[in-house]
Coordinates of C-alpha atoms and ligand atoms in Angstrom, one line a residue:
M4 CA -31.5 18.0 9.9
T5 CA -28.6 15.9 8.6
E6 CA -24.9 17.8 9.1
H7 CA -24.0 18.8 5.5
V8 CA -20.1 19.4 5.3
H9 CA -18.9 20.3 1.3
I10 CA -16.4 18.0 1.8
A11 CA -15.7 14.5 3.2
I12 CA -12.4 12.9 3.6
V13 CA -12.7 9.6 4.6
G14 CA -8.9 8.2 6.4
A15 CA -7.0 9.9 8.0
G16 CA -4.1 7.8 6.4
F17 CA -1.7 9.7 4.3
S18 CA -4.0 10.6 0.9
G19 CA -7.3 11.8 3.9
I20 CA -4.2 13.9 5.7
G21 CA -2.6 14.8 1.6
A22 CA -5.7 15.9 0.4
A23 CA -6.5 18.5 4.0
I24 CA -3.3 20.1 3.6
R25 CA -4.2 21.1 0.2
L26 CA -7.6 22.1 1.1
L27 CA -6.2 24.2 3.8
Q28 CA -2.9 25.1 1.8
R29 CA -5.9 26.8 -0.7
G30 CA -8.1 28.2 1.3
T31 CA -10.6 25.5 1.5
H32 CA -12.2 24.6 4.9
E33 CA -15.5 23.2 4.3
F34 CA -14.0 19.9 4.6
V35 CA -14.2 17.1 7.8
V36 CA -11.8 14.6 7.7
L37 CA -13.7 10.9 8.5
E38 CA -11.2 8.5 10.0
R39 CA -12.6 4.7 11.9
S40 CA -9.6 4.8 13.7
E41 CA -8.9 7.1 17.3
D42 CA -6.0 7.9 15.4
V43 CA -4.4 8.9 12.5
G44 CA -1.6 6.9 10.2
G45 CA -3.8 4.3 8.2
V46 CA -1.2 1.2 7.7
W47 CA 1.1 3.6 9.1
R48 CA -0.9 3.1 12.8
E49 CA -2.6 -0.4 11.5
N50 CA 0.7 -2.2 10.9
R51 CA 3.0 -2.5 14.0
Y52 CA 4.3 -6.4 13.9
P53 CA 7.8 -6.7 14.2
G54 CA 10.1 -4.3 11.8
C55 CA 7.2 -3.2 10.4
A56 CA 9.1 -0.1 8.0
C57 CA 9.5 1.3 5.1
D58 CA 10.9 -0.1 1.6
V59 CA 11.3 2.7 0.2
E60 CA 13.4 5.7 1.7
S61 CA 12.5 8.5 3.6
P62 CA 12.9 11.6 2.1
L63 CA 11.5 10.1 -0.9
Y64 CA 8.3 9.0 0.9
S65 CA 7.2 11.9 2.3
F66 CA 5.3 14.5 2.0
S67 CA 7.3 17.6 -1.4
F68 CA 5.5 20.0 0.8
A69 CA 6.5 18.5 4.0
P70 CA 9.9 17.6 4.2
N71 CA 11.7 15.6 7.7
P72 CA 15.2 16.5 7.9
G73 CA 14.7 14.6 11.5
W74 CA 14.5 10.9 9.5
T75 CA 16.7 8.6 12.2
R76 CA 17.0 5.9 9.0
M77 CA 16.9 6.5 5.4
F78 CA 14.7 3.4 5.3
S79 CA 12.3 4.6 8.7
P80 CA 10.5 2.4 10.9
Q81 CA 6.7 2.3 11.0
P82 CA 7.5 4.2 14.0
E83 CA 9.0 6.9 13.2
I84 CA 6.8 7.2 10.6
L85 CA 3.9 7.2 12.2
E86 CA 5.1 10.3 13.8
Y87 CA 5.5 12.8 11.3
L88 CA 2.1 11.6 9.8
R89 CA 0.3 13.0 13.8
R90 CA 2.9 16.1 13.0
V91 CA 2.5 16.8 10.2
T92 CA -1.4 16.5 11.0
D93 CA -0.6 18.8 14.0
E94 CA 1.7 21.3 12.3
F95 CA -0.7 21.7 8.9
G96 CA -3.7 22.9 11.4
V97 CA -5.4 19.5 9.8
R98 CA -5.9 18.1 14.0
P99 CA -9.1 20.5 14.3
Y100 CA -11.0 18.6 10.5
V101 CA -10.8 15.4 12.2
R102 CA -13.6 13.2 13.4
L103 CA -11.5 9.8 14.7
G104 CA -13.9 6.7 15.8
C105 CA -16.2 7.8 13.2
L106 CA -16.5 4.6 10.5
V107 CA -18.4 5.5 7.1
E108 CA -21.0 1.8 7.1
E109 CA -22.3 3.1 3.1
A110 CA -21.6 6.1 0.9
S111 CA -24.5 6.3 -1.4
W112 CA -24.9 9.0 -4.4
D113 CA -28.4 11.0 -3.8
D114 CA -29.2 11.8 -8.0
D115 CA -32.1 13.7 -6.9
A116 CA -30.4 16.1 -4.1
R117 CA -27.0 15.7 -6.2
R118 CA -24.6 15.5 -3.4
W119 CA -23.3 12.0 -1.5
Q120 CA -25.6 10.2 1.7
L121 CA -22.5 9.1 4.5
Q122 CA -24.2 6.7 6.7
T123 CA -21.3 7.3 9.7
S124 CA -21.0 5.1 13.1
Q125 CA -22.1 8.2 14.0
G126 CA -24.6 9.9 12.4
P127 CA -25.5 10.5 9.3
L128 CA -24.5 13.4 6.8
T129 CA -24.0 14.7 3.6
A130 CA -21.4 15.8 1.5
D131 CA -21.0 17.7 -2.2
I132 CA -17.8 15.5 -2.8
V133 CA -15.4 12.5 -0.8
I134 CA -12.4 11.7 -1.3
S135 CA -11.6 8.8 -0.7
G136 CA -8.3 8.3 1.0
M137 CA -8.8 4.3 2.1
G138 CA -5.7 2.8 1.2
A139 CA -5.3 0.0 -1.5
L140 CA -3.7 -2.4 1.2
T141 CA -6.0 -2.1 4.2
G142 CA -8.4 -5.1 3.6
P143 CA -6.3 -8.4 5.5
S144 CA -6.5 -11.5 3.0
V145 CA -6.6 -14.6 4.6
P146 CA -7.1 -17.7 3.1
A147 CA -9.4 -20.4 3.7
F148 CA -7.0 -22.8 4.6
R149 CA -9.3 -26.5 5.6
G150 CA -9.9 -27.0 9.5
I151 CA -8.9 -23.1 10.1
E152 CA -11.8 -23.3 13.2
K153 CA -10.1 -26.1 14.8
F154 CA -6.3 -23.6 15.3
Q155 CA -6.3 -23.8 19.6
G156 CA -3.1 -21.5 19.9
K157 CA -3.4 -17.5 18.9
A158 CA -3.5 -16.7 15.2
F159 CA -3.4 -13.2 13.3
H160 CA -2.7 -11.3 10.4
S161 CA 0.0 -9.2 10.1
A162 CA -1.7 -6.0 9.9
E163 CA -3.5 -7.4 13.1
W164 CA -0.5 -7.5 15.4
P165 CA -2.0 -7.1 18.9
H166 CA -1.5 -4.1 20.7
T167 CA 1.3 -5.7 23.6
Q168 CA 3.3 -3.3 26.5
G169 CA 7.7 -2.7 24.7
R170 CA 7.7 -4.5 22.1
P171 CA 5.9 -6.1 19.2
E172 CA 7.9 -9.2 19.4
Q173 CA 7.3 -9.8 23.4
L174 CA 3.8 -11.2 22.4
V175 CA 5.2 -14.4 20.9
R176 CA 8.9 -14.5 22.9
G177 CA 9.1 -18.0 23.1
Q178 CA 6.8 -20.0 21.2
R179 CA 6.2 -22.4 18.5
V180 CA 5.4 -19.8 15.8
A181 CA 4.5 -19.4 12.3
V182 CA 4.4 -17.5 9.5
V183 CA 3.0 -17.7 6.2
G184 CA 3.8 -16.2 3.2
T185 CA 6.6 -14.8 1.9
G186 CA 6.4 -11.1 0.7
A187 CA 7.1 -7.0 2.0
S188 CA 5.8 -8.6 5.6
A189 CA 6.4 -11.1 5.9
I190 CA 10.5 -10.7 5.7
Q191 CA 10.0 -7.9 7.5
I192 CA 8.6 -10.1 10.2
V193 CA 10.9 -13.4 10.3
P194 CA 14.9 -11.6 11.8
N195 CA 12.7 -9.8 14.6
I196 CA 10.8 -12.7 16.4
Q197 CA 13.5 -15.4 15.2
P198 CA 15.7 -14.6 18.2
E199 CA 12.1 -14.8 20.0
V200 CA 11.3 -17.6 19.3
A201 CA 11.0 -21.0 21.1
R202 CA 10.3 -22.5 16.2
L203 CA 10.1 -21.1 14.1
S204 CA 8.0 -22.9 10.8
L205 CA 8.1 -20.1 7.3
F206 CA 5.7 -21.4 5.1
Q207 CA 6.5 -20.5 1.8
R208 CA 4.7 -21.0 -1.3
T209 CA 6.4 -18.7 -3.8
P210 CA 10.6 -18.0 -3.2
A211 CA 10.5 -13.9 -4.3
W212 CA 13.2 -12.1 -5.1
V213 CA 15.1 -10.7 -2.3
I214 CA 18.3 -8.2 -2.8
P215 CA 20.0 -5.9 -0.3
R216 CA 19.0 -2.8 1.3
R217 CA 21.6 -1.4 2.5
D218 CA 20.0 0.6 4.6
R219 CA 21.8 3.6 7.7
A220 CA 21.4 5.9 10.4
F221 CA 21.1 9.5 9.3
G222 CA 24.0 11.0 11.7
K223 CA 22.8 14.4 13.8
L224 CA 25.8 16.9 11.2
E225 CA 23.3 14.9 8.5
Q226 CA 20.4 15.9 10.2
R227 CA 21.1 19.5 10.7
M228 CA 22.6 19.9 7.1
F229 CA 19.3 18.5 5.7
E230 CA 17.7 21.2 8.7
A231 CA 19.5 24.2 7.3
L232 CA 19.9 23.3 3.5
P233 CA 16.7 22.3 2.8
F234 CA 18.0 22.4 -0.3
T235 CA 20.4 19.2 0.2
Q236 CA 18.0 16.9 1.5
Q237 CA 15.5 18.0 -1.7
L238 CA 19.4 16.8 -3.6
L239 CA 19.2 13.1 -1.9
R240 CA 15.1 13.1 -2.6
M241 CA 16.1 13.9 -6.5
G242 CA 18.8 11.7 -7.3
L243 CA 17.0 9.1 -5.5
Y244 CA 14.2 10.1 -7.5
C245 CA 15.6 9.1 -10.7
R246 CA 17.6 6.4 -9.3
H247 CA 13.8 4.5 -9.1
E248 CA 12.1 5.6 -12.3
A249 CA 15.6 5.0 -14.4
S250 CA 14.8 1.1 -13.1
L251 CA 12.0 1.2 -15.0
V252 CA 14.0 0.4 -17.8
G253 CA 14.3 -3.3 -16.7
F254 CA 10.7 -3.3 -15.4
R255 CA 9.1 -2.9 -19.0
N256 CA 11.9 -4.8 -20.6
P257 CA 12.1 -7.7 -18.6
A258 CA 14.7 -8.6 -20.6
V259 CA 17.0 -6.5 -18.7
M260 CA 15.6 -7.7 -15.6
R261 CA 18.1 -10.9 -16.3
I262 CA 21.1 -9.3 -15.6
I263 CA 19.4 -7.7 -12.2
E264 CA 18.9 -11.4 -12.1
R265 CA 22.4 -12.8 -11.7
L266 CA 24.0 -10.0 -9.3
A267 CA 20.4 -11.5 -6.8
L268 CA 21.3 -14.8 -7.5
R269 CA 25.4 -14.3 -6.2
Y270 CA 23.8 -12.3 -3.5
L271 CA 21.8 -15.4 -2.4
D272 CA 24.4 -17.9 -2.6
S273 CA 26.8 -15.2 -0.1
Q274 CA 23.8 -15.3 2.6
I275 CA 22.5 -19.2 2.6
A276 CA 25.3 -22.0 2.0
D277 CA 22.6 -25.2 2.3
P278 CA 22.6 -26.3 -1.3
K279 CA 18.9 -27.6 -0.9
L280 CA 17.6 -23.7 1.8
R281 CA 19.3 -21.6 -1.6
A282 CA 17.8 -23.9 -3.6
Q283 CA 14.9 -23.8 -1.9
L284 CA 14.9 -20.1 -1.8
R285 CA 15.5 -19.5 -5.2
P286 CA 12.6 -17.6 -7.5
N287 CA 10.9 -19.5 -10.3
F288 CA 10.1 -16.0 -12.5
R289 CA 11.9 -12.7 -13.9
F290 CA 13.2 -10.7 -11.2
G291 CA 10.3 -7.7 -10.8
C292 CA 7.1 -9.2 -11.7
K293 CA 6.3 -10.1 -8.1
R294 CA 7.4 -6.6 -5.7
V295 CA 11.2 -7.1 -5.2
L296 CA 11.7 -8.1 -1.6
L297 CA 14.8 -5.9 0.5
S298 CA 16.5 -6.8 3.1
D299 CA 19.8 -7.3 4.7
D300 CA 18.9 -9.6 7.9
Y301 CA 15.8 -12.2 5.7
Y302 CA 18.3 -15.2 4.8
P303 CA 20.5 -14.3 7.4
A304 CA 17.7 -15.3 9.6
L305 CA 16.3 -18.4 7.8
T306 CA 19.8 -19.9 8.2
K307 CA 19.2 -19.8 12.1
P308 CA 19.2 -23.5 13.6
N309 CA 15.4 -22.7 15.2
V310 CA 14.2 -21.9 11.6
E311 CA 11.9 -24.2 9.2
L312 CA 11.8 -22.9 6.2
V313 CA 8.4 -25.2 4.9
G314 CA 7.7 -25.5 1.1
A315 CA 5.2 -28.5 1.2
G316 CA 2.0 -26.0 1.7
I317 CA -0.4 -26.8 4.6
R318 CA -3.4 -29.4 4.4
E319 CA -5.2 -28.2 6.5
L320 CA -5.0 -26.9 9.7
V321 CA -5.7 -28.6 13.3
P322 CA -6.6 -27.9 17.5
D323 CA -2.5 -28.1 17.4
G324 CA -1.1 -26.3 14.6
I325 CA -0.4 -27.2 10.7
I326 CA -0.2 -30.2 8.7
D327 CA 1.6 -30.0 5.5
N328 CA 0.9 -31.5 2.4
E329 CA 3.1 -34.3 3.3
G330 CA 1.3 -34.6 6.1
R331 CA 3.9 -34.0 8.9
L332 CA 2.5 -31.4 12.1
H333 CA 3.5 -28.1 13.1
E334 CA 2.9 -28.5 16.2
L335 CA 2.2 -24.1 16.8
D336 CA 1.1 -21.8 20.0
T337 CA 1.0 -19.4 17.1
I338 CA 0.0 -18.5 13.9
I339 CA 1.2 -15.7 12.0
W340 CA -0.6 -14.3 9.0
A341 CA 1.3 -12.7 6.8
T342 CA -0.7 -13.6 3.6
G343 CA -1.4 -10.0 2.0
F344 CA -4.3 -8.1 1.5
E345 CA -7.6 -7.8 -0.9
V346 CA -6.5 -5.6 -3.3
T347 CA -8.7 -5.8 -6.6
D348 CA -11.6 -6.9 -4.2
P349 CA -11.5 -3.2 -1.6
P350 CA -14.0 -4.4 1.7
F351 CA -15.2 -0.3 0.1
A352 CA -16.2 -1.1 -2.4
K353 CA -18.9 -2.9 -1.1
Y354 CA -19.9 0.0 0.3
V355 CA -20.1 2.3 -2.0
R356 CA -23.3 2.9 -4.0
G357 CA -23.3 4.8 -7.3
R358 CA -25.5 6.4 -9.4
D359 CA -27.4 3.8 -10.1
G360 CA -27.5 2.2 -7.5
Q361 CA -25.1 -0.3 -8.2
S362 CA -22.0 -0.3 -5.8
L363 CA -18.8 0.1 -6.7
A364 CA -17.6 -3.6 -5.8
E365 CA -20.6 -5.0 -8.6
L366 CA -19.5 -2.9 -10.6
W367 CA -15.9 -3.8 -10.3
R368 CA -16.7 -7.2 -9.6
G369 CA -13.5 -8.0 -8.9
S370 CA -11.7 -5.4 -12.2
P371 CA -11.7 -1.8 -10.4
Q372 CA -11.3 0.6 -13.6
A373 CA -11.2 4.4 -13.4
Y374 CA -10.6 7.4 -15.2
L375 CA -6.8 8.6 -14.2
G376 CA -7.0 6.3 -11.2
T377 CA -9.6 8.8 -9.5
M378 CA -13.1 9.3 -10.2
V379 CA -15.6 6.5 -11.8
A380 CA -18.2 7.1 -14.5
G381 CA -21.4 6.4 -12.4
F382 CA -20.5 7.5 -9.3
P383 CA -20.1 11.5 -9.2
N384 CA -18.9 13.7 -7.4
M385 CA -15.7 10.8 -5.6
F386 CA -12.4 10.9 -5.8
L387 CA -10.2 7.6 -5.1
M388 CA -7.1 8.1 -3.5
T389 CA -5.0 5.5 -4.8
G390 CA -7.9 3.9 -6.5
P391 CA -7.2 1.4 -9.3
N392 CA -3.5 1.5 -11.6
T393 CA -2.1 3.9 -8.7
G394 CA -0.1 1.4 -7.9
L395 CA 3.2 1.1 -7.9
G396 CA 6.6 -1.6 -8.4
H397 CA 9.6 1.1 -8.4
T398 CA 9.0 4.0 -6.5
S399 CA 7.7 6.1 -3.9
M400 CA 3.2 5.5 -3.8
L401 CA 3.5 9.6 -2.2
L402 CA 4.3 11.0 -5.5
M403 CA 1.5 9.1 -6.9
I404 CA -0.9 10.7 -4.4
E405 CA 0.6 14.4 -4.4
A406 CA -0.6 14.1 -8.3
Q407 CA -3.7 12.8 -7.4
L408 CA -4.2 15.6 -5.3
E409 CA -3.4 17.5 -8.0
L410 CA -6.3 16.1 -10.4
M411 CA -8.6 16.5 -7.5
L412 CA -7.4 20.1 -6.9
G413 CA -8.1 21.3 -10.9
A414 CA -11.2 19.5 -10.7
L415 CA -12.3 22.2 -7.4
A416 CA -11.5 25.0 -9.2
E417 CA -13.9 23.4 -12.2
F418 CA -17.0 22.9 -9.1
E419 CA -16.0 27.3 -7.9
R420 CA -16.5 28.5 -11.4
G421 CA -20.2 26.4 -11.0
A422 CA -20.1 23.0 -12.1
V423 CA -22.1 21.0 -8.6
T424 CA -21.3 17.4 -10.2
I425 CA -18.4 15.9 -12.0
E426 CA -18.0 12.9 -13.1
P427 CA -15.3 10.8 -16.2
D428 CA -17.2 10.4 -19.5
A429 CA -17.5 6.7 -20.1
A430 CA -16.3 6.3 -23.4
T431 CA -12.7 8.2 -22.2
Q432 CA -12.6 5.6 -18.7
A433 CA -13.0 3.2 -20.8
R434 CA -11.0 4.4 -23.8
Y435 CA -8.0 5.3 -20.7
V436 CA -8.3 1.3 -18.6
A437 CA -7.4 0.4 -23.5
E438 CA -4.8 2.5 -23.5
L439 CA -3.3 1.0 -19.7
E440 CA -3.9 -2.5 -21.2
R441 CA -1.8 -1.6 -24.1
G442 CA 1.0 -0.1 -22.1
G443 CA 1.2 -3.5 -19.6
R444 CA 1.9 -5.6 -22.2
G445 CA 4.8 -7.5 -22.3
T446 CA 6.4 -5.2 -18.6
V447 CA 8.0 -7.6 -16.0
W448 CA 4.4 -7.2 -14.6
T449 CA 2.5 -8.8 -17.0
A450 CA 4.6 -10.8 -19.1
G451 CA 7.0 -11.5 -16.0
G452 CA 6.1 -15.4 -15.2
C453 CA 4.5 -14.7 -12.1
A454 CA 1.1 -15.4 -9.9
S455 CA 1.3 -11.5 -8.2
W456 CA -2.0 -9.2 -5.9
Y457 CA -0.9 -6.9 -9.5
L458 CA -3.5 -8.8 -11.8
D459 CA -7.1 -8.9 -11.0
R460 CA -9.3 -12.5 -11.5
T461 CA -9.2 -11.7 -15.2
G462 CA -5.7 -11.4 -16.1
R463 CA -5.5 -7.8 -15.9
N464 CA -3.0 -5.8 -14.5
S465 CA -5.6 -3.9 -12.2
T466 CA -3.3 -2.7 -10.0
L467 CA -0.6 -0.7 -11.3
W468 CA 0.9 2.5 -13.4
P469 CA 2.8 1.1 -15.4
W470 CA 4.8 3.9 -17.2
S471 CA 7.2 6.4 -15.2
T472 CA 5.6 8.7 -12.2
Y473 CA 6.4 11.8 -13.8
R474 CA 4.2 10.5 -16.9
F475 CA 1.7 9.8 -14.3
M476 CA 1.7 13.9 -13.4
R477 CA 1.7 15.1 -16.6
R478 CA -1.3 12.9 -17.8
A479 CA -3.2 14.2 -13.8
K480 CA -4.6 17.8 -15.3
F481 CA -8.3 18.3 -14.9
E482 CA -8.8 18.3 -18.0
R483 CA -12.6 19.6 -18.7
D484 CA -13.9 17.7 -22.1
D485 CA -13.2 14.5 -20.1
Y486 CA -15.8 15.3 -17.9
L487 CA -19.4 14.9 -17.5
V488 CA -19.7 19.0 -16.1
A489 CA -23.4 19.6 -14.8
T490 CA -24.0 22.9 -13.5
Ligands
NAP26 P1 1.7 -9.8 -0.8 O1 3.0 -9.9 -0.9 O2 0.6 -10.1 -1.2 O3 2.5 -11.4 0.3 C1 1.6 -12.1 0.6 C2 2.2 -13.7 0.8 O4 1.3 -15.0 1.2 C3 3.0 -14.5 -0.1 O5 3.8 -15.2 -0.4 C4 2.4 -15.5 -0.4 O6 2.6 -16.4 -1.6 C5 1.4 -15.7 0.6 N1 0.3 -16.6 0.0 C6 -1.1 -16.2 0.1 N2 -1.6 -16.7 -0.2 C7 -1.3 -18.0 0.2 C8 -2.1 -19.1 0.4 N3 -3.7 -19.2 0.5 N4 -1.1 -20.3 1.0 C9 0.7 -20.4 0.9 N5 0.6 -19.0 0.7 C10 0.1 -17.5 0.2 O7 1.5 -9.7 1.3 P2 2.3 -9.0 2.1 O8 3.8 -9.1 2.7 O9 1.8 -8.0 3.2 O10 2.5 -7.0 1.3 C11 1.5 -7.0 0.6 C12 2.4 -4.7 0.2 O11 2.6 -4.0 1.0 C13 3.2 -5.4 -0.6 O12 4.0 -5.8 -2.0 C14 3.7 -3.8 -0.6 O13 3.2 -2.9 -1.4 C15 3.1 -3.8 1.2 N6 4.0 -3.6 2.5 C16 4.9 -2.5 1.6 C17 5.8 -2.6 2.8 C18 7.3 -1.8 2.9 O14 8.2 -2.0 3.1 N7 6.6 -0.3 2.2 C19 6.3 -3.3 3.9 C20 5.2 -4.3 3.7 C21 4.3 -4.6 3.0 P3 2.8 -16.0 -3.5 O15 4.3 -15.0 -3.3 O16 2.5 -17.5 -3.4 O17 1.2 -15.5 -3.5

């Protein structure tokens, strides 16, 4: 007999663990969390490259229902965030529900049985409801450069940093290394490996806007205060929340960003003395169009004698290294692909099949759509955490995740009132997508003059929520009339 569960949560990152906690808090115990790897943590387990840290302040990048007075820094490093997730998994009693090493290979809706059929690496399973916590940044993207297979050295993606004894940067000590890409991952890797490597060639295609992060440690006294007087940490969280929400004025009105650009250019000038390097690093699009990068040590690292910023682009790979578009060979021992993720073509979309047997990938064709970023017409009883248009360019994703969880709990109450299947009405979903499209027009993300991963292959923003998180929190309520509910 195939095992049946009421709710299958797929993935044990912030979304999956958050969903499990909220279920337990409301007294729902009939669920499992299926996690492909051997630990919880999601992207914070996978990404362990040197310098990996959150670029959103920790008091805001944590669950509102699980504050952590022990954060050691304003922008905590990856090991601390992973530890936080492990701890809340235990403290909220989620651990017994987690099945590690359980890869979900396929999920298909069985319209006769009105349930999901899951094929997993630990055998088949059926579920009334599936909550996907599979994440938006989980499919590493490595461009298909000519000759990529010929390179004889080591090459790996930033999200697949090999396990090492000791600090991760030791892996490249004394080597000739290339980092390809200058996004949020690269700017954390570069300053951390620069002191270790013999030579670092940084391949930049598009210079990004960089502003100081102004990280700082939380002192013991502050930590004790957060512990003894939790409202003080809440006040800090609220202050950070308001500051990030206020920044939306600029993201929605690109002209405002010119003021910030002047400050960012002043910062660039203060950090980089060499006029040629300065010119290479000067962005040519509106501030905020691509993710704004926060770093105190990226620019200084680029001025070091063992670092070269290569702007010529990559022609091909050869056994000894990379030949750039000017025909110069960069001899290398290791290449680090800091080239981002398959966001609008997420790997899981190929394996999730709805009522008509069509996969999400076939339906979306690289341009994902979902009602409130969470449910998809034709895919009943499935909740996509961090789904289409729930990404953010200005504040903490945890705010969106928690709002989506509230929406999911609203739908769950409908199941308890007798619903057997729930899915969004296709017309409502189409109207919603059109509304998003209108809302995104003129924002810096669509009108800022850059190519970013926020835009899909049709040029549509299918990634970001274009308004405030407050607006999403208010909007993401379960309204029965928006759905097809079958009893
Ligand atoms: P990314 O922002 O997508 O950056 C990828 C980089 O690779 C870009 O510089 C891109 O250049 C370059 N690239 C891609 N294809 C290329 C090609 N064919 N040739 C040359 N260069 C190429 O990826 P990421 O840095 O991994 O960051 C992804 C997202 O993860 C971030 O936006 C952020 O949301 C998240 N993240 C968060 C944190 C955090 O602190 N919370 C840290 C790391 C990542 P172009 O700009 O020209 O496309």
